[in-house]
CSV table of C-alpha atoms in Angstrom, one decimal:
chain,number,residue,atom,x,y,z
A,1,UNK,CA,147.3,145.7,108.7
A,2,UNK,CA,146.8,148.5,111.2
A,3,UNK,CA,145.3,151.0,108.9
A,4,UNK,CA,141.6,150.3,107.3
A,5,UNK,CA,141.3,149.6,103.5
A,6,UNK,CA,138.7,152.0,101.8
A,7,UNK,CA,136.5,148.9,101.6
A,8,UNK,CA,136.5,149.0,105.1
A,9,UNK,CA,135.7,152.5,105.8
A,10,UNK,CA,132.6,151.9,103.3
A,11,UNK,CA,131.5,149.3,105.8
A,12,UNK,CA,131.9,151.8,108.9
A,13,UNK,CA,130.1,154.0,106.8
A,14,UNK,CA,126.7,151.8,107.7
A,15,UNK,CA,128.2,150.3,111.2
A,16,UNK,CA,125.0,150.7,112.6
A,17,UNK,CA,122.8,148.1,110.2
A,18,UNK,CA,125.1,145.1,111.6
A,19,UNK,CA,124.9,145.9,116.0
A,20,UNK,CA,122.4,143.1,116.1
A,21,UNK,CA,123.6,141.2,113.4
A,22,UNK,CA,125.5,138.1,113.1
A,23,UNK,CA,128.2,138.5,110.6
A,24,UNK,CA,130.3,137.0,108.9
A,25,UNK,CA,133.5,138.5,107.2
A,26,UNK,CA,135.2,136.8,104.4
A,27,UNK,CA,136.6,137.5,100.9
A,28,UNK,CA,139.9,139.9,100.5
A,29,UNK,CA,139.7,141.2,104.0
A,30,UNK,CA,143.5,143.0,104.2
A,31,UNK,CA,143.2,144.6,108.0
A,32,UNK,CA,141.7,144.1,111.4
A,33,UNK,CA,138.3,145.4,110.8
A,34,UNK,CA,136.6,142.1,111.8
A,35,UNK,CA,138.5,142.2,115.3
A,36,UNK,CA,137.0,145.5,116.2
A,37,UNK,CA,133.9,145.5,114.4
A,38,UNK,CA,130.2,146.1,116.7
A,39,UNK,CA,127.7,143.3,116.1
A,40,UNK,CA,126.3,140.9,118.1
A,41,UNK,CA,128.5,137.9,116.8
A,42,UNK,CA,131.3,138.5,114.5
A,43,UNK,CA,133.5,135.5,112.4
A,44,UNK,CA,135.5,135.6,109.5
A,45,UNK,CA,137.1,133.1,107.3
A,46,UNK,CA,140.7,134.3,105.3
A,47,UNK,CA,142.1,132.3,102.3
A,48,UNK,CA,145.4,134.7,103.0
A,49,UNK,CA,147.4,133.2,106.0
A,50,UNK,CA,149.1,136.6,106.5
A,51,UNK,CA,146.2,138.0,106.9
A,52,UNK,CA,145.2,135.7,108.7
A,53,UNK,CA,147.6,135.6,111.4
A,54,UNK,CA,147.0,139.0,113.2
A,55,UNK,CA,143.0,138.3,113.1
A,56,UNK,CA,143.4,135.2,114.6
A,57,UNK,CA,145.5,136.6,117.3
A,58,UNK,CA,143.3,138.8,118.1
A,59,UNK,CA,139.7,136.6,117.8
A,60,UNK,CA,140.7,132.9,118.0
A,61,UNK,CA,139.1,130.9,116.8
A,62,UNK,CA,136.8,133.0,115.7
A,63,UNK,CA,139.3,134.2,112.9
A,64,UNK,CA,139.8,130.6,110.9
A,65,UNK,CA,141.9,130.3,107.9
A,66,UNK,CA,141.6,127.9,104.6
A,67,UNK,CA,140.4,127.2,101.6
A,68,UNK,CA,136.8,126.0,102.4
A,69,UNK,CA,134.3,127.9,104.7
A,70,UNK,CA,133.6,125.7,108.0
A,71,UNK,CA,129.7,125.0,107.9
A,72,UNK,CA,129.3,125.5,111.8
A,73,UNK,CA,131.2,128.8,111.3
A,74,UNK,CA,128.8,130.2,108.3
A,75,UNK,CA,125.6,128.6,110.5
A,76,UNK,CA,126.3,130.5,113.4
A,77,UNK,CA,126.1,133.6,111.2
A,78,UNK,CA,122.7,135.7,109.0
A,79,UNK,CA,124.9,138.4,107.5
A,80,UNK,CA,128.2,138.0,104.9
A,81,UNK,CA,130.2,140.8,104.6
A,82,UNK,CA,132.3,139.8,101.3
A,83,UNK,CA,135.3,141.8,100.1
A,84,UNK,CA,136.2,141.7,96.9
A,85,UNK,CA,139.0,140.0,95.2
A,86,UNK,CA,140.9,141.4,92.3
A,87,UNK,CA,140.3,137.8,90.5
A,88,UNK,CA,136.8,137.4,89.3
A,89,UNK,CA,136.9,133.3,89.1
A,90,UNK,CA,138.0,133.6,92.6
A,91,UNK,CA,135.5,135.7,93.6
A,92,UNK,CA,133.0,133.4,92.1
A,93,UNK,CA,134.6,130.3,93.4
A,94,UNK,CA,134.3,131.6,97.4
A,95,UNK,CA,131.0,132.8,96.7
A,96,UNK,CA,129.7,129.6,95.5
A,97,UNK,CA,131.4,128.3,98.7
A,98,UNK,CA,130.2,130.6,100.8
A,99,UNK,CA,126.0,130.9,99.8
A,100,UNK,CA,126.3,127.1,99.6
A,101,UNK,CA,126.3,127.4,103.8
A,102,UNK,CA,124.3,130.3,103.7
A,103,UNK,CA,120.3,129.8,104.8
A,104,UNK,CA,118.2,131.6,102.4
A,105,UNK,CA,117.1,134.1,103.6
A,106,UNK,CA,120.5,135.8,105.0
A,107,UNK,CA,121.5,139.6,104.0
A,108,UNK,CA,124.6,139.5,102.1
A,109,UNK,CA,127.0,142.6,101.4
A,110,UNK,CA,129.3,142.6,99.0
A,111,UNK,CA,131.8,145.1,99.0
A,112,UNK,CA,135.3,146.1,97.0
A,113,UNK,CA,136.9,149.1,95.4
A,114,UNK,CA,135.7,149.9,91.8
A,115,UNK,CA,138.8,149.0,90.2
A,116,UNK,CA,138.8,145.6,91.3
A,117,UNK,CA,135.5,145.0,89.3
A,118,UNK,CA,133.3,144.7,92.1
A,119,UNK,CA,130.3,145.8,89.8
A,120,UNK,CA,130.1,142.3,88.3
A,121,UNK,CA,129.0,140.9,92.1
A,122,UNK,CA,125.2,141.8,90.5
A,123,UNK,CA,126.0,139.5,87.5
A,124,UNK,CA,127.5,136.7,89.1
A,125,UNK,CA,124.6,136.6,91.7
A,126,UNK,CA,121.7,136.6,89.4
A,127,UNK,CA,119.2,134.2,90.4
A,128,UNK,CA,120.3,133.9,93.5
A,129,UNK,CA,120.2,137.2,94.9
A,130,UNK,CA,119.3,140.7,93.7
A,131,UNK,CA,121.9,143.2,95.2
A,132,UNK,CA,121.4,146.8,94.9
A,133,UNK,CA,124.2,149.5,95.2
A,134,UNK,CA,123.6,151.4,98.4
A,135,UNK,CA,126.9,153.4,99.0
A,136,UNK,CA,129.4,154.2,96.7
A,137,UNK,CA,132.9,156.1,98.2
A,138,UNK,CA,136.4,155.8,98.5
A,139,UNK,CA,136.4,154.4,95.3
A,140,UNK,CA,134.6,151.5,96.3
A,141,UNK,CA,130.8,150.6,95.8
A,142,UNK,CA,128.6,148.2,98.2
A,143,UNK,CA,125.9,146.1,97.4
A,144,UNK,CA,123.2,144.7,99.3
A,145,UNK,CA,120.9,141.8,98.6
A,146,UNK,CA,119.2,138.8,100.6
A,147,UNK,CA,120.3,135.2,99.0
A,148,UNK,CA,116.6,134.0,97.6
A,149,UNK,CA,117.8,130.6,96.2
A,150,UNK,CA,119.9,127.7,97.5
A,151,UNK,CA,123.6,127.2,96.1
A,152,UNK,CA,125.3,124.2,95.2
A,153,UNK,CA,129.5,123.4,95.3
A,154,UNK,CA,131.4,120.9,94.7
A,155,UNK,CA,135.0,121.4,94.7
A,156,UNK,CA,136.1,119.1,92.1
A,157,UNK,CA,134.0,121.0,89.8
A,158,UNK,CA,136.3,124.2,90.4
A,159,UNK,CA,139.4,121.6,89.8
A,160,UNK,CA,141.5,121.8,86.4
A,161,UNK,CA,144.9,121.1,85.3
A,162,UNK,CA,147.5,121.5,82.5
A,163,UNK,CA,151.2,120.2,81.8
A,164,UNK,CA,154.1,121.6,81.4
A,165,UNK,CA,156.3,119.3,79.2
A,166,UNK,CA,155.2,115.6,80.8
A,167,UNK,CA,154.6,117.7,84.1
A,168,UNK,CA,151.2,117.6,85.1
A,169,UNK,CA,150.0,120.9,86.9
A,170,UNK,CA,146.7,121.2,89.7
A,171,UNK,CA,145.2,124.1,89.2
A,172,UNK,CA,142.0,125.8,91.0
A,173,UNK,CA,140.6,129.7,90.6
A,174,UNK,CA,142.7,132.2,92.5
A,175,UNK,CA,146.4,130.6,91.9
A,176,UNK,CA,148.8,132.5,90.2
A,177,UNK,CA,149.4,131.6,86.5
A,178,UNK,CA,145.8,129.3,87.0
A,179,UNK,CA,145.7,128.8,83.0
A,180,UNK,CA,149.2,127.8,81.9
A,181,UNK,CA,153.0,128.3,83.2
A,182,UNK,CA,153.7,132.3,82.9
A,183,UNK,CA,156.6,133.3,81.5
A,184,UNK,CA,158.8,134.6,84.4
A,185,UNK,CA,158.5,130.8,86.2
A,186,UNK,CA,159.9,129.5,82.5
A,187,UNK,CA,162.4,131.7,82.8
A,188,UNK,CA,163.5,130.7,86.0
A,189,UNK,CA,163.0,127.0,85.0
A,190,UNK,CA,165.4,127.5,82.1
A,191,UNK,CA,168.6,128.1,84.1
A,192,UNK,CA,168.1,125.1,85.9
A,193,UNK,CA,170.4,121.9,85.2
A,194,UNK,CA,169.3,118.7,85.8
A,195,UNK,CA,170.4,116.1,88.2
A,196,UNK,CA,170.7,118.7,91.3
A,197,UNK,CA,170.7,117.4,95.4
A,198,UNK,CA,169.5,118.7,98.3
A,199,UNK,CA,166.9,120.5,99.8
A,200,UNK,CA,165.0,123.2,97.8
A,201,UNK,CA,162.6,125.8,99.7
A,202,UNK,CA,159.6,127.0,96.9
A,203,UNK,CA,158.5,129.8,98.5
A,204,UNK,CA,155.0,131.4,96.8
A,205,UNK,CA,154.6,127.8,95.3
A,206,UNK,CA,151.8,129.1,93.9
A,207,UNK,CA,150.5,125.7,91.8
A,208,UNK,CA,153.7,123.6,92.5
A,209,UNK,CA,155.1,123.4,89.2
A,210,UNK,CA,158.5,125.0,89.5
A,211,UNK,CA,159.2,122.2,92.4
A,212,UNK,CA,157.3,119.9,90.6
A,213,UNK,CA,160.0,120.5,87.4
A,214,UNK,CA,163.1,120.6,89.1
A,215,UNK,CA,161.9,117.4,91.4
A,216,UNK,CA,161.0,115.4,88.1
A,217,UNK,CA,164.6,116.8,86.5
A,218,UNK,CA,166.6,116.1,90.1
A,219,UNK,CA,164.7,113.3,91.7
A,220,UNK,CA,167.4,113.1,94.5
A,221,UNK,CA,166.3,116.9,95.7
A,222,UNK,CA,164.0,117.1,98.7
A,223,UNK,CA,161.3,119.6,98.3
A,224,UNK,CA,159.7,122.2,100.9
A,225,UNK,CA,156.9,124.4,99.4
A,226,UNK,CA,155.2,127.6,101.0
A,227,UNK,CA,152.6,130.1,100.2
A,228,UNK,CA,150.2,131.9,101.9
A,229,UNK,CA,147.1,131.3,99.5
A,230,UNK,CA,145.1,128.6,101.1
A,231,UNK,CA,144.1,127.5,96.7
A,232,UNK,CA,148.1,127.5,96.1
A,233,UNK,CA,148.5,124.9,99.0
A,234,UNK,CA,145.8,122.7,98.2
A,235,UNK,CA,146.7,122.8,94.4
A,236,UNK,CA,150.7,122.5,95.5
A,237,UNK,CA,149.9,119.3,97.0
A,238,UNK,CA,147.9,117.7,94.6
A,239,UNK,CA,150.4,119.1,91.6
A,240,UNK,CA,153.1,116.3,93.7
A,241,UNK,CA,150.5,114.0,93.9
A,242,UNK,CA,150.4,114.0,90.4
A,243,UNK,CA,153.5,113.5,89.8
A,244,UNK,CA,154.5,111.0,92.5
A,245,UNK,CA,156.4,113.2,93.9
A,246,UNK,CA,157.2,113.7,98.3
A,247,UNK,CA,157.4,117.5,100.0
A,248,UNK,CA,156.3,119.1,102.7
A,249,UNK,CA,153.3,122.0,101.8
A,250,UNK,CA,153.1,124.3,104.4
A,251,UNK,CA,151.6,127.7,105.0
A,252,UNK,CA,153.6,130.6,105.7
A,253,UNK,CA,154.1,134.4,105.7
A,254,UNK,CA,157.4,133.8,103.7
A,255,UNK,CA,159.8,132.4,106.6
A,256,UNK,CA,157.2,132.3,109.6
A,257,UNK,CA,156.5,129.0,110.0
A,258,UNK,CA,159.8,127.9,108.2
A,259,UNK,CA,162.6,125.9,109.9
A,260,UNK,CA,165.6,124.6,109.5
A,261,UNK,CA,168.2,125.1,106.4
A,262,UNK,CA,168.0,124.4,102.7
A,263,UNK,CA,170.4,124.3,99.5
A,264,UNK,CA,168.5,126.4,97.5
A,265,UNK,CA,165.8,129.0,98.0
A,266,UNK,CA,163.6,129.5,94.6
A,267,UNK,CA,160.8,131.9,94.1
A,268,UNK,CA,158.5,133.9,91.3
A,269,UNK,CA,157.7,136.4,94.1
A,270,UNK,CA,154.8,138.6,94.5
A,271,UNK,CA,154.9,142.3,94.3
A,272,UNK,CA,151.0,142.7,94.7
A,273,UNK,CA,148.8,142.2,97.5
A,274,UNK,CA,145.4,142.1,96.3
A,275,UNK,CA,145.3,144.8,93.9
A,276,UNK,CA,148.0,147.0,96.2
A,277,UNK,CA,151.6,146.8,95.0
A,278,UNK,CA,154.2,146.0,97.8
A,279,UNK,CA,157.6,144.6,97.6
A,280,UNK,CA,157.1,143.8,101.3
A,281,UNK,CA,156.9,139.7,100.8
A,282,UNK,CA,160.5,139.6,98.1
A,283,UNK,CA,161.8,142.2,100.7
A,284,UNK,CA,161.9,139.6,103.6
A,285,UNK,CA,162.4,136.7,101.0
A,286,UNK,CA,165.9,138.5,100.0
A,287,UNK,CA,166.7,139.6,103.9
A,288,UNK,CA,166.0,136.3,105.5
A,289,UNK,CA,167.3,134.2,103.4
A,290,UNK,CA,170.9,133.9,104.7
A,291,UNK,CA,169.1,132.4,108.2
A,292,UNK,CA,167.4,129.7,105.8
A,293,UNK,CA,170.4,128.8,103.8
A,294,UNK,CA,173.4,126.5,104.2
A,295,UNK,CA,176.7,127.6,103.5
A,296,UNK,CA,177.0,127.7,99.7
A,297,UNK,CA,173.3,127.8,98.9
A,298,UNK,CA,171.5,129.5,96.7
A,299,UNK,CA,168.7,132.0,96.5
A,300,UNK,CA,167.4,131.9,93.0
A,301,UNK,CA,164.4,134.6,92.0
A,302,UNK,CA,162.6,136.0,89.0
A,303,UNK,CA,161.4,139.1,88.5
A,304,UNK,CA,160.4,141.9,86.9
A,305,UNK,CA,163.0,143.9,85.6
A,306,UNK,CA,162.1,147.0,86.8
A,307,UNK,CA,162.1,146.3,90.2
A,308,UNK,CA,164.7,147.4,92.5
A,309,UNK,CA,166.5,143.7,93.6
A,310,UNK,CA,170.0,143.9,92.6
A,311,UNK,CA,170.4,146.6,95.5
A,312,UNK,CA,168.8,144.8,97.9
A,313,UNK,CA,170.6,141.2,97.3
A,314,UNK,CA,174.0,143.0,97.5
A,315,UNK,CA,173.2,144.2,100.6
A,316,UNK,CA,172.1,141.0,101.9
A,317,UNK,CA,174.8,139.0,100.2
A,318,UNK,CA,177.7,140.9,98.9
A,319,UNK,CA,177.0,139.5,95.6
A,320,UNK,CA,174.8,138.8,92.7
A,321,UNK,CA,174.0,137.6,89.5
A,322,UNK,CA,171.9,137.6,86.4
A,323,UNK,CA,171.2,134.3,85.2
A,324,UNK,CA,168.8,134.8,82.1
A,325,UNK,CA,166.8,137.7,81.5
A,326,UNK,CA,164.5,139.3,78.8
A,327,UNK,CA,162.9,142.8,77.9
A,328,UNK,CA,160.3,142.1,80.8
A,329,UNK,CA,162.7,139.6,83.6
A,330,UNK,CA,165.6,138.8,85.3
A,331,UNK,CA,166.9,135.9,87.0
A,332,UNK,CA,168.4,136.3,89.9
A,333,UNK,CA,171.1,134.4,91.9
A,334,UNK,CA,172.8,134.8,95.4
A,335,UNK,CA,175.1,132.6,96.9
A,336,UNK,CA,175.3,132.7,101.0
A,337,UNK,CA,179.3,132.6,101.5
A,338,UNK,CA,181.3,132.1,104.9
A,339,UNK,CA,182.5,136.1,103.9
A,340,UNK,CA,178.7,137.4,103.4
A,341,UNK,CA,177.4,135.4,106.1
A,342,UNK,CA,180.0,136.8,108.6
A,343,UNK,CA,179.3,140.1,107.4
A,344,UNK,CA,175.7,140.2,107.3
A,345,UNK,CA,176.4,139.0,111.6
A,346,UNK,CA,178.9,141.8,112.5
A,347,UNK,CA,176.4,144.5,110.8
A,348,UNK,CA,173.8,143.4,113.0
């Protein structure tokens, strides 16, 4: 997160409007720009925990991370600065959120690259503020408005759910596969037997329902769910609430804030990060996982066919295999072994 995004270098662009300001920044922010930015008070509120992490870092607390803007934080502010989202219902969700704080009266900025449809911020706005395009470069456009009219949220209005099987699933704008179970995580959920132990690691939980499936198959297993969307964790934890179900739900940059060993790793990784592909996040998942798994266990992925696994997990392991897989997905499986673990130690 060294490097600006192109959003970013739009805002630079007009650096001097926001010396005197006090700003907000929130929405898709994927670099530092808020820790060196010029204004007379700068905050910003992330949904992303790894992005997150390095702002924090570097502004305290300053830099605060979930799903729901902290009113003190958006009173101490007159100016958003919102990046856009690739997700439009999320977009609309935070910015509900967001103006809800937001004294009328406050200049608001929305900014995001084209492709992202960042064009429909004047839509979604209407009737509570009329933003204008004032720069367009980089591939990005920037609007500019004033909020002229209160907003109201509630949260639970923004809730939904569906089932999978006798499964009931939380869902809320911005988690993966928000409408119904995608096909790659039934995939993964077909090679599953029933009646396993131990302790499972979900890591990109997303909504909770792989661990939610397995648990309500397995009811001895003992569940561990991650994810760095600040939506996935809330929804994770209500999907287990649902189903009377126990698990820890914690955020994490894949392993950073995990300890300790497990039976099984699982995972329907990520290969975007906002509208950017990057393998970075299944990278580390497929590295790491040999310090996060016992003897025996089991790291269990799906993925998109096309991308370049297979390689990688023999590396890491020594072996792997193909579970299930169809014109679009594989199903991966690595098992940790005395052999692979010692190997994987001498080579370091």
């Amino acid at each position: 997160m060294s490097a600006l995004t192109p959003a970013s270098e739009v805002i630079l662009r007009h650096s001097d409007e926001f010396i005197s300001r006090r700003v907000l920044f929130a929405g898709d922010i994927q670099d530092t720009l808020p820790a060196q930015f010029d204004a007379a008070e700068v905050h910003v509120h992330l949904t992303q925990y790894h992005h997150w992490l390095p702002l924090n870092k570097a502004m305290g607390d300053n830099a605060q991370f979930g799903l729901l803007v902290d009113a003190e934080q958006v009173a101490a502010c007159d100016t958003l600065i919102y990046y856009w989202p690739k997700s439009k219902q999320e977009a609309q969700f935070q910015l509900a959120d967001l103006l809800s704080h937001i004294a009328v009266g406050s200049e608001i900025f929305v900014v995001g690259e084209n492709r992202s449809g960042v064009r429909s911020a004047e839509g979604i706005l209407e009737g509570f503020a009329t933003l204008t395009k004032i720069d367009s470069a980089r591939r990005c456009g920037l609007y500019h408005g004033q909020l002229d009219a209160s907003v109201e949220f509630n949260l639970d209005d923004w809730k939904d759910s569906y089932y999978v099987e006798d499964v009931p699933v939380a869902t809320l704008p911005g988690v993966f596969s928000r409408d119904g179970l995608d096909v790659g995580s039934a995939l993964l959920l077909s090679t599953f037997a029933p009646h396993m132990k131990g302790k499972v690691l979900d890591i990109a939980s997303g909504s909770g329902v792989v661990a939610a499936v397995l648990a309500k198959q397995s009811s001895k297993l003992r569940l561990t769910l991650s994810d760095v969307n600040a939506a996935a964790l809330l929804t994770s934890r209500a999907t287990l609430t649902l189903n009377e179900l126990e698990g820890d739900v914690i955020a994490s940059d894949v392993y950073s804030d995990i300890a300790g060993r497990f039976d099984l790793i699982v995972s329907n990784p990520p290969f975007h990060d906002g509208l950017q592909t990057s393998l970075s996040a299944a990278d580390r998942l497929i590295r790491e996982a040999p310090k996060h798994l016992n003897i025996g266990g089991q790291l269990r992925i799906v993925a998109n066919a096309f991308l370049p696994y297979p390689a990688l997990l023999d590396a890491t392991f020594g072996n792997h295999e193909v579970l299930a897989q169809t014109g679009r997905f594989k199903v991966y499986q690595a098992t940790l072994t005395r052999a692979s673990k010692h190997a994987k130690s001498t080579a370091r």
